[in-house]
């Protein structure tokens, strides 16, 4: 039951009992048991009554304490922003669950720590507020329509009313795949251009995304290009099929000859482009890209120095 309550904001009583294959009487008894354990389960009476997991005075016991909850939330936020490649979507899903039951006093501590710390490393992509991420993630999870303000690439600002389906992490950016109820079409929205998302509490029935999955839809909508200030073109001495799985969806690969392809990537940092080329694990040649050669040479020197140190007995 706890798992079901974490996956939906609100469960009608009959639906939850049917899902658990128990009677309403048994359901009420199980809810009381959860409350006795400290889980903040709220009940709504009437014909539209049901249950939901709400924020409480303390986090559910036997899971984490306050200090661990703050540390967990900070870590999940960093991971959701791409600090750890490959787990962004799982991080935002977990973050949404934690935020849902976190008391306000702990949320304020998390916000204070977030404002007071600055991550080191290569130049990041656009920053997305964690509140925006969690609000949209919850709307996707609960299948609730979403309102927000959006700024297009040309600066035009519009109000959007959508049916959110999936959040997709591509490179160092987040995208929302949603059905736009005004334009009557599927669109992808950059989260760093999205403001003031609001859950409307209007439920909807999921439509089929016009692609194999949400990630493919975003890739198709981007036409293989992620906008950034610098474009990099790199010739890789391997087939696109061979290295596509290594690079993921954030880079465009174009076959140019037998056993070779061109990598096209836009990035806020030449460091990111160098990392992408090296991640292919094949020989490569730079075709075009500002700052690429300098970063590559810097990395070569660092590697040589580290090899000398490591080789000492």
mmCIF file of C-alpha atoms in Angstrom:
data_model
loop_
_atom_site.group_PDB
_atom_site.id
_atom_site.type_symbol
_atom_site.label_atom_id
_atom_site.label_comp_id
_atom_site.label_asym_id
_atom_site.label_seq_id
_atom_site.Cartn_x
_atom_site.Cartn_y
_atom_site.Cartn_z
ATOM 1 C CA UNK A 1 0.000 0.000 0.000
ATOM 2 C CA UNK A 2 2.802 2.412 0.894
ATOM 3 C CA UNK A 3 4.374 1.909 -2.524
ATOM 4 C CA UNK A 4 1.061 2.681 -4.256
ATOM 5 C CA UNK A 5 0.529 5.808 -2.161
ATOM 6 C CA UNK A 6 4.017 7.009 -3.123
ATOM 7 C CA UNK A 7 3.288 6.552 -6.823
ATOM 8 C CA UNK A 8 0.039 8.549 -6.901
ATOM 9 C CA UNK A 9 -0.872 11.800 -5.200
ATOM 10 C CA UNK A 10 -4.459 10.633 -4.510
ATOM 11 C CA UNK A 11 -6.118 7.215 -4.607
ATOM 12 C CA UNK A 12 -9.937 6.865 -4.577
ATOM 13 C CA UNK A 13 -10.812 4.346 -1.860
ATOM 14 C CA UNK A 14 -12.500 1.869 -4.193
ATOM 15 C CA UNK A 15 -9.607 1.995 -6.668
ATOM 16 C CA UNK A 16 -7.001 1.425 -3.966
ATOM 17 C CA UNK A 17 -8.950 -1.478 -2.458
ATOM 18 C CA UNK A 18 -9.352 -3.046 -5.900
ATOM 19 C CA UNK A 19 -5.647 -2.618 -6.653
ATOM 20 C CA UNK A 20 -4.735 -4.311 -3.355
ATOM 21 C CA UNK A 21 -7.493 -6.922 -3.767
ATOM 22 C CA UNK A 22 -8.908 -6.259 -0.296
ATOM 23 C CA UNK A 23 -12.218 -5.039 1.110
ATOM 24 C CA UNK A 24 -12.802 -1.407 2.085
ATOM 25 C CA UNK A 25 -12.893 -2.481 5.716
ATOM 26 C CA UNK A 26 -9.479 -4.142 5.417
ATOM 27 C CA UNK A 27 -8.175 -1.083 3.576
ATOM 28 C CA UNK A 28 -9.217 1.228 6.417
ATOM 29 C CA UNK A 29 -7.549 -1.064 8.949
ATOM 30 C CA UNK A 30 -4.304 -1.102 6.939
ATOM 31 C CA UNK A 31 -4.361 2.689 6.679
ATOM 32 C CA UNK A 32 -4.613 2.925 10.453
ATOM 33 C CA UNK A 33 -1.603 0.618 10.788
ATOM 34 C CA UNK A 34 0.447 2.907 8.555
ATOM 35 C CA UNK A 35 -0.580 5.896 10.661
ATOM 36 C CA UNK A 36 0.450 4.092 13.826
ATOM 37 C CA UNK A 37 3.886 3.597 12.257
ATOM 38 C CA UNK A 38 4.076 7.341 11.623
ATOM 39 C CA UNK A 39 3.242 7.526 7.914
ATOM 40 C CA UNK A 40 1.088 10.638 7.263
ATOM 41 C CA UNK A 41 -1.852 9.115 5.340
ATOM 42 C CA UNK A 42 -4.724 11.568 4.833
ATOM 43 C CA UNK A 43 -8.300 10.455 4.154
ATOM 44 C CA UNK A 44 -11.063 12.271 2.264
ATOM 45 C CA UNK A 45 -14.653 11.339 3.043
ATOM 46 C CA UNK A 46 -17.656 11.313 0.710
ATOM 47 C CA UNK A 47 -18.464 9.889 -2.712
ATOM 48 C CA UNK A 48 -15.123 11.092 -4.067
ATOM 49 C CA UNK A 49 -13.249 9.986 -0.956
ATOM 50 C CA UNK A 50 -9.869 8.334 -0.904
ATOM 51 C CA UNK A 51 -6.352 8.410 0.515
ATOM 52 C CA UNK A 52 -3.071 10.179 -0.092
ATOM 53 C CA UNK A 53 0.365 10.348 1.484
ATOM 54 C CA UNK A 54 0.838 13.865 2.837
ATOM 55 C CA UNK A 55 3.605 15.917 4.412
ATOM 56 C CA UNK A 56 3.895 15.285 8.142
ATOM 57 C CA UNK A 57 5.598 16.609 11.241
ATOM 58 C CA UNK A 58 8.424 14.139 10.663
ATOM 59 C CA UNK A 59 9.600 11.823 7.942
ATOM 60 C CA UNK A 60 8.261 8.245 8.062
ATOM 61 C CA UNK A 61 10.250 6.290 10.686
ATOM 62 C CA UNK A 62 12.559 3.374 9.973
ATOM 63 C CA UNK A 63 13.648 5.045 6.742
ATOM 64 C CA UNK A 64 15.957 8.046 7.374
ATOM 65 C CA UNK A 65 16.363 10.651 10.091
ATOM 66 C CA UNK A 66 16.284 14.436 9.559
ATOM 67 C CA UNK A 67 20.012 14.807 8.883
ATOM 68 C CA UNK A 68 19.982 11.894 6.457
ATOM 69 C CA UNK A 69 16.889 13.307 4.745
ATOM 70 C CA UNK A 70 18.595 16.654 4.116
ATOM 71 C CA UNK A 71 21.743 14.936 2.823
ATOM 72 C CA UNK A 72 19.665 12.625 0.645
ATOM 73 C CA UNK A 73 17.709 15.505 -0.878
ATOM 74 C CA UNK A 74 20.832 17.546 -1.650
ATOM 75 C CA UNK A 75 22.442 14.513 -3.276
ATOM 76 C CA UNK A 76 19.361 13.766 -5.344
ATOM 77 C CA UNK A 77 19.182 17.377 -6.527
ATOM 78 C CA UNK A 78 22.794 17.286 -7.683
ATOM 79 C CA UNK A 79 22.247 13.970 -9.437
ATOM 80 C CA UNK A 80 19.060 15.252 -11.066
ATOM 81 C CA UNK A 81 21.042 18.188 -12.476
ATOM 82 C CA UNK A 82 23.397 15.746 -14.171
ATOM 83 C CA UNK A 83 26.155 15.591 -11.564
ATOM 84 C CA UNK A 84 26.198 11.820 -12.067
ATOM 85 C CA UNK A 85 25.653 10.804 -15.669
ATOM 86 C CA UNK A 86 22.970 8.217 -16.389
ATOM 87 C CA UNK A 87 20.848 8.438 -13.228
ATOM 88 C CA UNK A 88 19.116 11.786 -13.723
ATOM 89 C CA UNK A 89 15.617 10.389 -14.298
ATOM 90 C CA UNK A 90 15.839 7.942 -11.405
ATOM 91 C CA UNK A 91 17.092 10.797 -9.210
ATOM 92 C CA UNK A 92 14.166 13.078 -9.969
ATOM 93 C CA UNK A 93 11.712 10.224 -9.374
ATOM 94 C CA UNK A 94 13.236 9.566 -5.953
ATOM 95 C CA UNK A 95 13.425 13.296 -5.215
ATOM 96 C CA UNK A 96 9.699 13.700 -5.892
ATOM 97 C CA UNK A 97 8.910 10.964 -3.369
ATOM 98 C CA UNK A 98 11.118 12.477 -0.666
ATOM 99 C CA UNK A 99 9.839 16.043 -1.160
ATOM 100 C CA UNK A 100 6.231 14.801 -0.962
ATOM 101 C CA UNK A 101 6.578 13.758 2.697
ATOM 102 C CA UNK A 102 9.298 16.167 3.838
ATOM 103 C CA UNK A 103 8.193 18.661 6.522
ATOM 104 C CA UNK A 104 8.560 22.373 5.772
ATOM 105 C CA UNK A 105 11.348 22.910 8.316
ATOM 106 C CA UNK A 106 13.567 20.400 6.483
ATOM 107 C CA UNK A 107 12.717 21.892 3.094
ATOM 108 C CA UNK A 108 13.982 25.271 4.342
ATOM 109 C CA UNK A 109 17.261 23.673 5.432
ATOM 110 C CA UNK A 110 17.672 22.070 2.033
ATOM 111 C CA UNK A 111 17.057 25.400 0.260
ATOM 112 C CA UNK A 112 19.596 27.157 2.503
ATOM 113 C CA UNK A 113 22.275 24.557 1.785
ATOM 114 C CA UNK A 114 21.535 24.689 -1.928
ATOM 115 C CA UNK A 115 21.989 28.475 -2.003
ATOM 116 C CA UNK A 116 25.188 28.363 0.049
ATOM 117 C CA UNK A 117 27.045 25.752 -2.007
ATOM 118 C CA UNK A 118 28.546 25.922 -5.488
ATOM 119 C CA UNK A 119 29.544 22.745 -7.377
ATOM 120 C CA UNK A 120 32.998 22.608 -8.953
ATOM 121 C CA UNK A 121 33.986 21.090 -12.257
ATOM 122 C CA UNK A 122 33.413 21.896 -15.909
ATOM 123 C CA UNK A 123 30.892 24.483 -17.063
ATOM 124 C CA UNK A 124 27.387 23.201 -16.389
ATOM 125 C CA UNK A 125 24.322 23.527 -18.550
ATOM 126 C CA UNK A 126 21.380 25.764 -17.633
ATOM 127 C CA UNK A 127 20.270 25.327 -14.027
ATOM 128 C CA UNK A 128 16.718 24.106 -13.403
ATOM 129 C CA UNK A 129 15.132 24.838 -10.042
ATOM 130 C CA UNK A 130 14.497 21.645 -8.094
ATOM 131 C CA UNK A 131 10.958 22.823 -7.282
ATOM 132 C CA UNK A 132 10.224 22.995 -11.004
ATOM 133 C CA UNK A 133 11.619 19.491 -11.479
ATOM 134 C CA UNK A 134 9.646 17.952 -8.642
ATOM 135 C CA UNK A 135 6.382 19.727 -9.529
ATOM 136 C CA UNK A 136 6.545 18.455 -13.095
ATOM 137 C CA UNK A 137 7.679 14.983 -12.032
ATOM 138 C CA UNK A 138 4.683 14.685 -9.710
ATOM 139 C CA UNK A 139 2.319 15.843 -12.473
ATOM 140 C CA UNK A 140 3.740 13.200 -14.839
ATOM 141 C CA UNK A 141 3.460 10.530 -12.166
ATOM 142 C CA UNK A 142 -0.115 11.445 -11.152
ATOM 143 C CA UNK A 143 -1.293 12.104 -14.747
ATOM 144 C CA UNK A 144 -2.469 15.620 -13.880
ATOM 145 C CA UNK A 145 -2.657 18.470 -16.371
ATOM 146 C CA UNK A 146 -0.085 21.216 -15.930
ATOM 147 C CA UNK A 147 -0.043 24.993 -16.508
ATOM 148 C CA UNK A 148 3.173 26.999 -16.938
ATOM 149 C CA UNK A 149 4.782 29.978 -18.648
ATOM 150 C CA UNK A 150 7.237 29.215 -21.436
ATOM 151 C CA UNK A 151 9.837 31.302 -23.261
ATOM 152 C CA UNK A 152 10.649 30.134 -26.793
ATOM 153 C CA UNK A 153 14.115 30.359 -28.369
ATOM 154 C CA UNK A 154 13.123 33.662 -30.026
ATOM 155 C CA UNK A 155 12.115 35.198 -26.694
ATOM 156 C CA UNK A 156 8.357 34.876 -27.193
ATOM 157 C CA UNK A 157 6.526 34.148 -23.930
ATOM 158 C CA UNK A 158 3.351 32.068 -23.878
ATOM 159 C CA UNK A 159 1.096 30.358 -21.352
ATOM 160 C CA UNK A 160 0.844 26.585 -21.819
ATOM 161 C CA UNK A 161 -1.772 24.048 -20.741
ATOM 162 C CA UNK A 162 -0.477 20.513 -21.253
ATOM 163 C CA UNK A 163 -0.786 16.855 -20.396
ATOM 164 C CA UNK A 164 2.740 16.046 -19.096
ATOM 165 C CA UNK A 165 4.040 12.596 -19.956
ATOM 166 C CA UNK A 166 7.771 12.216 -19.292
ATOM 167 C CA UNK A 167 10.871 14.102 -18.161
ATOM 168 C CA UNK A 168 13.923 13.350 -20.301
ATOM 169 C CA UNK A 169 17.538 14.205 -19.464
ATOM 170 C CA UNK A 170 19.541 14.938 -22.615
ATOM 171 C CA UNK A 171 23.155 15.901 -22.105
ATOM 172 C CA UNK A 172 23.132 18.701 -19.534
ATOM 173 C CA UNK A 173 19.488 19.705 -20.074
ATOM 174 C CA UNK A 174 16.043 18.540 -18.983
ATOM 175 C CA UNK A 175 13.091 18.306 -21.386
ATOM 176 C CA UNK A 176 9.393 17.752 -20.734
ATOM 177 C CA UNK A 177 7.502 15.650 -23.275
ATOM 178 C CA UNK A 178 3.856 16.712 -23.166
ATOM 179 C CA UNK A 179 0.683 16.989 -25.228
ATOM 180 C CA UNK A 180 -0.149 20.686 -25.706
ATOM 181 C CA UNK A 181 -3.917 21.127 -25.295
ATOM 182 C CA UNK A 182 -3.912 24.497 -27.085
ATOM 183 C CA UNK A 183 -1.892 23.442 -30.135
ATOM 184 C CA UNK A 184 -3.298 19.894 -30.096
ATOM 185 C CA UNK A 185 0.137 18.413 -30.693
ATOM 186 C CA UNK A 186 3.018 16.669 -28.920
ATOM 187 C CA UNK A 187 5.876 19.007 -27.995
ATOM 188 C CA UNK A 188 9.099 18.970 -25.988
ATOM 189 C CA UNK A 189 9.830 21.848 -23.603
ATOM 190 C CA UNK A 190 13.193 22.872 -22.176
ATOM 191 C CA UNK A 191 12.819 23.114 -18.417
ATOM 192 C CA UNK A 192 15.266 26.016 -18.092
ATOM 193 C CA UNK A 193 12.814 28.064 -20.211
ATOM 194 C CA UNK A 194 9.794 26.998 -18.168
ATOM 195 C CA UNK A 195 8.435 29.091 -15.286
ATOM 196 C CA UNK A 196 5.860 28.696 -12.505
ATOM 197 C CA UNK A 197 4.510 25.201 -13.230
ATOM 198 C CA UNK A 198 1.201 24.558 -11.471
ATOM 199 C CA UNK A 199 -0.628 21.275 -11.046
ATOM 200 C CA UNK A 200 -4.296 21.742 -11.965
ATOM 201 C CA UNK A 201 -5.568 18.550 -10.262
ATOM 202 C CA UNK A 202 -7.264 17.711 -13.592
ATOM 203 C CA UNK A 203 -6.644 14.049 -14.364
ATOM 204 C CA UNK A 204 -6.150 12.796 -17.919
ATOM 205 C CA UNK A 205 -5.858 9.499 -19.732
ATOM 206 C CA UNK A 206 -2.407 8.930 -21.206
ATOM 207 C CA UNK A 207 -2.027 9.345 -24.954
ATOM 208 C CA UNK A 208 0.515 7.406 -26.979
ATOM 209 C CA UNK A 209 3.738 9.307 -27.633
ATOM 210 C CA UNK A 210 4.387 9.439 -31.425
ATOM 211 C CA UNK A 211 7.788 7.751 -31.089
ATOM 212 C CA UNK A 212 9.347 4.596 -29.712
ATOM 213 C CA UNK A 213 9.726 6.348 -26.346
ATOM 214 C CA UNK A 214 10.013 9.823 -24.827
ATOM 215 C CA UNK A 215 13.794 9.983 -25.293
ATOM 216 C CA UNK A 216 13.465 9.250 -29.008
ATOM 217 C CA UNK A 217 10.745 11.899 -29.313
ATOM 218 C CA UNK A 218 13.038 14.535 -27.806
ATOM 219 C CA UNK A 219 15.894 13.479 -30.045
ATOM 220 C CA UNK A 220 13.647 13.706 -33.113
ATOM 221 C CA UNK A 221 12.314 17.110 -32.076
ATOM 222 C CA UNK A 222 15.843 18.406 -31.655
ATOM 223 C CA UNK A 223 16.781 17.073 -35.096
ATOM 224 C CA UNK A 224 20.018 15.827 -33.609
ATOM 225 C CA UNK A 225 21.128 19.231 -32.310
ATOM 226 C CA UNK A 226 21.150 20.574 -28.782
ATOM 227 C CA UNK A 227 21.511 24.352 -28.906
ATOM 228 C CA UNK A 228 24.568 25.796 -27.220
ATOM 229 C CA UNK A 229 27.042 28.612 -27.833
ATOM 230 C CA UNK A 230 29.670 26.409 -29.542
ATOM 231 C CA UNK A 231 29.315 23.671 -32.148
ATOM 232 C CA UNK A 232 31.826 20.824 -32.402
ATOM 233 C CA UNK A 233 32.304 18.460 -35.346
ATOM 234 C CA UNK A 234 34.551 15.432 -34.821
ATOM 235 C CA UNK A 235 35.388 12.580 -37.194
ATOM 236 C CA UNK A 236 35.278 9.224 -35.394
ATOM 237 C CA UNK A 237 37.035 6.237 -36.969
ATOM 238 C CA UNK A 238 34.225 3.768 -36.277
ATOM 239 C CA UNK A 239 30.707 3.150 -37.490
ATOM 240 C CA UNK A 240 27.856 5.051 -35.900
ATOM 241 C CA UNK A 241 26.184 1.815 -34.899
ATOM 242 C CA UNK A 242 29.290 0.729 -32.993
ATOM 243 C CA UNK A 243 29.513 3.780 -30.730
ATOM 244 C CA UNK A 244 25.912 5.063 -30.545
ATOM 245 C CA UNK A 245 25.268 3.228 -27.283
ATOM 246 C CA UNK A 246 28.384 4.756 -25.723
ATOM 247 C CA UNK A 247 27.413 8.359 -26.440
ATOM 248 C CA UNK A 248 23.654 8.272 -25.848
ATOM 249 C CA UNK A 249 20.989 10.628 -27.153
ATOM 250 C CA UNK A 250 22.763 13.965 -26.653
ATOM 251 C CA UNK A 251 25.014 13.672 -29.728
ATOM 252 C CA UNK A 252 24.228 13.357 -33.416
ATOM 253 C CA UNK A 253 26.130 10.713 -35.368
ATOM 254 C CA UNK A 254 26.253 10.790 -39.158
ATOM 255 C CA UNK A 255 27.816 8.034 -41.250
ATOM 256 C CA UNK A 256 30.331 9.604 -43.654
ATOM 257 C CA UNK A 257 32.246 6.579 -44.978
ATOM 258 C CA UNK A 258 32.900 2.933 -44.309
ATOM 259 C CA UNK A 259 33.774 2.490 -40.625
ATOM 260 C CA UNK A 260 33.705 6.223 -39.861
ATOM 261 C CA UNK A 261 31.134 8.772 -38.764
ATOM 262 C CA UNK A 262 30.886 12.429 -37.779
ATOM 263 C CA UNK A 263 29.994 13.434 -34.234
ATOM 264 C CA UNK A 264 28.123 16.730 -33.983
ATOM 265 C CA UNK A 265 27.563 18.209 -30.557
ATOM 266 C CA UNK A 266 26.762 21.659 -29.133
ATOM 267 C CA UNK A 267 28.080 22.476 -25.701
ATOM 268 C CA UNK A 268 28.639 25.270 -23.216
ATOM 269 C CA UNK A 269 32.161 23.956 -22.727
ATOM 270 C CA UNK A 270 34.865 22.448 -24.914
ATOM 271 C CA UNK A 271 35.529 20.131 -21.975
ATOM 272 C CA UNK A 272 32.181 18.446 -22.567
ATOM 273 C CA UNK A 273 32.970 17.936 -26.272
ATOM 274 C CA UNK A 274 36.394 16.438 -25.457
ATOM 275 C CA UNK A 275 34.775 14.127 -22.929
ATOM 276 C CA UNK A 276 32.254 13.001 -25.565
ATOM 277 C CA UNK A 277 34.962 12.277 -28.127
ATOM 278 C CA UNK A 278 37.089 10.321 -25.651
ATOM 279 C CA UNK A 279 34.033 8.407 -24.454
ATOM 280 C CA UNK A 280 33.679 6.955 -27.950
ATOM 281 C CA UNK A 281 36.903 5.018 -27.235
ATOM 282 C CA UNK A 282 38.100 5.181 -30.858
ATOM 283 C CA UNK A 283 40.540 7.281 -32.888
ATOM 284 C CA UNK A 284 39.157 10.691 -33.808
ATOM 285 C CA UNK A 285 40.028 13.911 -35.652
ATOM 286 C CA UNK A 286 38.718 17.405 -34.907
ATOM 287 C CA UNK A 287 36.919 18.942 -37.873
ATOM 288 C CA UNK A 288 35.720 22.121 -36.186
ATOM 289 C CA UNK A 289 35.355 23.410 -32.628
ATOM 290 C CA UNK A 290 36.676 26.371 -30.634
ATOM 291 C CA UNK A 291 38.866 25.445 -27.672
ATOM 292 C CA UNK A 292 38.734 21.695 -28.301
ATOM 293 C CA UNK A 293 42.434 21.251 -29.118
ATOM 294 C CA UNK A 294 43.523 23.285 -26.079
ATOM 295 C CA UNK A 295 41.421 21.237 -23.652
ATOM 296 C CA UNK A 296 42.584 17.983 -25.249
ATOM 297 C CA UNK A 297 46.237 19.022 -24.888
ATOM 298 C CA UNK A 298 45.664 19.971 -21.250
ATOM 299 C CA UNK A 299 44.150 16.568 -20.563
ATOM 300 C CA UNK A 300 47.084 14.857 -22.339
ATOM 301 C CA UNK A 301 49.585 16.628 -20.095
ATOM 302 C CA UNK A 302 47.631 15.737 -16.966
ATOM 303 C CA UNK A 303 47.433 12.092 -18.012
ATOM 304 C CA UNK A 304 51.177 11.952 -18.712
ATOM 305 C CA UNK A 305 51.964 13.462 -15.305
ATOM 306 C CA UNK A 306 49.663 11.023 -13.548
ATOM 307 C CA UNK A 307 51.164 8.096 -15.444
ATOM 308 C CA UNK A 308 54.675 9.099 -14.332
ATOM 309 C CA UNK A 309 53.550 9.295 -10.713
ATOM 310 C CA UNK A 310 51.692 6.007 -10.926
ATOM 311 C CA UNK A 311 54.684 4.275 -12.528
ATOM 312 C CA UNK A 312 57.006 5.077 -9.608
ATOM 313 C CA UNK A 313 57.729 2.062 -7.363
#
